[in-house]
């Protein structure tokens, strides 16, 4: 496999991990919100809590994803095994000259 293929595979796997993290955090937030609803059944905060859970799930999945990608790249020294998927025309022309 070449560097471009390695990069595509890494991005597909990383995206799947990110989606799984989002589902995990969102599910955890919904469970916590349901517990809150059982403790305080008269509270009218559920719509606000749903918005907070949604925003926190996205933020936490993004932060966890970023940390995992940095860790994986450092741990397995992936910088030299992958190539940028998207590069500007200027960078492509320079790499052809080298």
PDB file of C-alpha atoms in Angstrom:
ATOM      1  CA  UNK A   1       0.000   0.000   0.000  1.00  0.00           C
ATOM      2  CA  UNK A   2       1.160   3.506  -0.682  1.00  0.00           C
ATOM      3  CA  UNK A   3       1.005   6.528   1.603  1.00  0.00           C
ATOM      4  CA  UNK A   4      -2.201   7.870   0.074  1.00  0.00           C
ATOM      5  CA  UNK A   5      -4.027   4.564   0.684  1.00  0.00           C
ATOM      6  CA  UNK A   6      -2.760   4.464   4.277  1.00  0.00           C
ATOM      7  CA  UNK A   7      -4.069   7.984   4.787  1.00  0.00           C
ATOM      8  CA  UNK A   8      -7.508   7.132   3.416  1.00  0.00           C
ATOM      9  CA  UNK A   9      -7.782   4.001   5.570  1.00  0.00           C
ATOM     10  CA  UNK A  10      -6.689   5.956   8.640  1.00  0.00           C
ATOM     11  CA  UNK A  11      -9.270   8.678   7.985  1.00  0.00           C
ATOM     12  CA  UNK A  12     -12.092   6.161   7.451  1.00  0.00           C
ATOM     13  CA  UNK A  13     -11.264   4.317  10.670  1.00  0.00           C
ATOM     14  CA  UNK A  14     -10.827   7.589  12.579  1.00  0.00           C
ATOM     15  CA  UNK A  15     -14.183   8.839  11.307  1.00  0.00           C
ATOM     16  CA  UNK A  16     -15.907   5.634  12.419  1.00  0.00           C
ATOM     17  CA  UNK A  17     -14.293   5.966  15.850  1.00  0.00           C
ATOM     18  CA  UNK A  18     -15.471   9.573  16.035  1.00  0.00           C
ATOM     19  CA  UNK A  19     -19.055   8.562  15.212  1.00  0.00           C
ATOM     20  CA  UNK A  20     -18.937   5.787  17.819  1.00  0.00           C
ATOM     21  CA  UNK A  21     -17.651   8.245  20.409  1.00  0.00           C
ATOM     22  CA  UNK A  22     -20.468  10.645  19.531  1.00  0.00           C
ATOM     23  CA  UNK A  23     -23.065   7.886  19.960  1.00  0.00           C
ATOM     24  CA  UNK A  24     -21.468   6.802  23.241  1.00  0.00           C
ATOM     25  CA  UNK A  25     -21.444  10.317  24.712  1.00  0.00           C
ATOM     26  CA  UNK A  26     -24.941  11.065  23.458  1.00  0.00           C
ATOM     27  CA  UNK A  27     -26.275   7.811  24.961  1.00  0.00           C
ATOM     28  CA  UNK A  28     -24.550   8.545  28.254  1.00  0.00           C
ATOM     29  CA  UNK A  29     -26.052  12.036  28.256  1.00  0.00           C
ATOM     30  CA  UNK A  30     -29.545  10.709  27.543  1.00  0.00           C
ATOM     31  CA  UNK A  31     -29.212   8.198  30.406  1.00  0.00           C
ATOM     32  CA  UNK A  32     -28.086  10.948  32.784  1.00  0.00           C
ATOM     33  CA  UNK A  33     -30.921  13.157  31.583  1.00  0.00           C
ATOM     34  CA  UNK A  34     -33.431  10.347  32.196  1.00  0.00           C
ATOM     35  CA  UNK A  35     -32.093   9.918  35.731  1.00  0.00           C
ATOM     36  CA  UNK A  36     -32.483  13.653  36.266  1.00  0.00           C
ATOM     37  CA  UNK A  37     -36.049  13.459  34.960  1.00  0.00           C
ATOM     38  CA  UNK A  38     -36.845  10.681  37.437  1.00  0.00           C
ATOM     39  CA  UNK A  39     -35.382  12.640  40.341  1.00  0.00           C
ATOM     40  CA  UNK A  40     -37.119  15.886  39.390  1.00  0.00           C
ATOM     41  CA  UNK A  41     -40.292  14.970  37.448  1.00  0.00           C
ATOM     42  CA  UNK A  42     -41.820  18.448  37.746  1.00  0.00           C
ATOM     43  CA  UNK A  43     -38.797  20.207  36.273  1.00  0.00           C
ATOM     44  CA  UNK A  44     -39.283  21.923  32.928  1.00  0.00           C
ATOM     45  CA  UNK A  45     -35.577  21.773  32.125  1.00  0.00           C
ATOM     46  CA  UNK A  46     -35.661  18.728  29.833  1.00  0.00           C
ATOM     47  CA  UNK A  47     -35.605  20.674  26.529  1.00  0.00           C
ATOM     48  CA  UNK A  48     -32.652  22.731  27.762  1.00  0.00           C
ATOM     49  CA  UNK A  49     -30.913  19.607  29.047  1.00  0.00           C
ATOM     50  CA  UNK A  50     -31.398  17.934  25.674  1.00  0.00           C
ATOM     51  CA  UNK A  51     -29.670  20.840  23.959  1.00  0.00           C
ATOM     52  CA  UNK A  52     -26.835  20.753  26.510  1.00  0.00           C
ATOM     53  CA  UNK A  53     -26.440  16.978  26.084  1.00  0.00           C
ATOM     54  CA  UNK A  54     -26.308  17.368  22.310  1.00  0.00           C
ATOM     55  CA  UNK A  55     -23.680  20.129  22.407  1.00  0.00           C
ATOM     56  CA  UNK A  56     -21.585  18.369  25.051  1.00  0.00           C
ATOM     57  CA  UNK A  57     -21.684  15.084  23.137  1.00  0.00           C
ATOM     58  CA  UNK A  58     -20.339  16.786  20.016  1.00  0.00           C
ATOM     59  CA  UNK A  59     -17.667  18.700  21.949  1.00  0.00           C
ATOM     60  CA  UNK A  60     -16.520  15.695  23.978  1.00  0.00           C
ATOM     61  CA  UNK A  61     -16.383  13.412  20.944  1.00  0.00           C
ATOM     62  CA  UNK A  62     -14.329  15.984  19.044  1.00  0.00           C
ATOM     63  CA  UNK A  63     -11.900  16.468  21.943  1.00  0.00           C
ATOM     64  CA  UNK A  64     -11.541  12.730  22.522  1.00  0.00           C
ATOM     65  CA  UNK A  65     -11.102  12.130  18.788  1.00  0.00           C
ATOM     66  CA  UNK A  66      -8.370  14.781  18.612  1.00  0.00           C
ATOM     67  CA  UNK A  67      -6.496  13.282  21.555  1.00  0.00           C
ATOM     68  CA  UNK A  68      -6.797   9.753  20.128  1.00  0.00           C
ATOM     69  CA  UNK A  69      -5.533  10.799  16.695  1.00  0.00           C
ATOM     70  CA  UNK A  70      -2.550  12.646  18.188  1.00  0.00           C
ATOM     71  CA  UNK A  71      -1.789   9.658  20.411  1.00  0.00           C
ATOM     72  CA  UNK A  72      -2.059   7.152  17.527  1.00  0.00           C
ATOM     73  CA  UNK A  73       0.147   9.227  15.229  1.00  0.00           C
ATOM     74  CA  UNK A  74       2.795   9.586  17.936  1.00  0.00           C
ATOM     75  CA  UNK A  75       2.569   6.006  19.248  1.00  0.00           C
ATOM     76  CA  UNK A  76       2.790   4.281  15.874  1.00  0.00           C
ATOM     77  CA  UNK A  77       4.908   6.997  14.171  1.00  0.00           C
ATOM     78  CA  UNK A  78       2.387   7.419  11.377  1.00  0.00           C
ATOM     79  CA  UNK A  79       3.673  10.738  10.064  1.00  0.00           C
ATOM     80  CA  UNK A  80       6.150   9.073   7.727  1.00  0.00           C
ATOM     81  CA  UNK A  81       3.634   6.375   6.690  1.00  0.00           C
ATOM     82  CA  UNK A  82       0.857   8.730   5.584  1.00  0.00           C
ATOM     83  CA  UNK A  83       0.515  11.412   2.951  1.00  0.00           C
ATOM     84  CA  UNK A  84      -1.792  14.440   3.083  1.00  0.00           C
ATOM     85  CA  UNK A  85      -5.067  13.544   1.398  1.00  0.00           C
ATOM     86  CA  UNK A  86      -5.844  17.089   0.342  1.00  0.00           C
ATOM     87  CA  UNK A  87      -3.012  19.371  -0.679  1.00  0.00           C
ATOM     88  CA  UNK A  88      -2.938  22.632  -2.545  1.00  0.00           C
ATOM     89  CA  UNK A  89      -1.760  22.797  -6.142  1.00  0.00           C
ATOM     90  CA  UNK A  90       1.274  24.766  -5.021  1.00  0.00           C
ATOM     91  CA  UNK A  91       2.392  21.912  -2.712  1.00  0.00           C
ATOM     92  CA  UNK A  92       1.750  19.280  -5.384  1.00  0.00           C
ATOM     93  CA  UNK A  93       3.962  21.145  -7.861  1.00  0.00           C
ATOM     94  CA  UNK A  94       6.766  21.431  -5.289  1.00  0.00           C
ATOM     95  CA  UNK A  95       6.634  17.710  -4.477  1.00  0.00           C
ATOM     96  CA  UNK A  96       6.958  16.872  -8.198  1.00  0.00           C
ATOM     97  CA  UNK A  97      10.073  19.002  -8.449  1.00  0.00           C
ATOM     98  CA  UNK A  98      11.788  17.253  -5.534  1.00  0.00           C
TER      99      UNK A  98
END
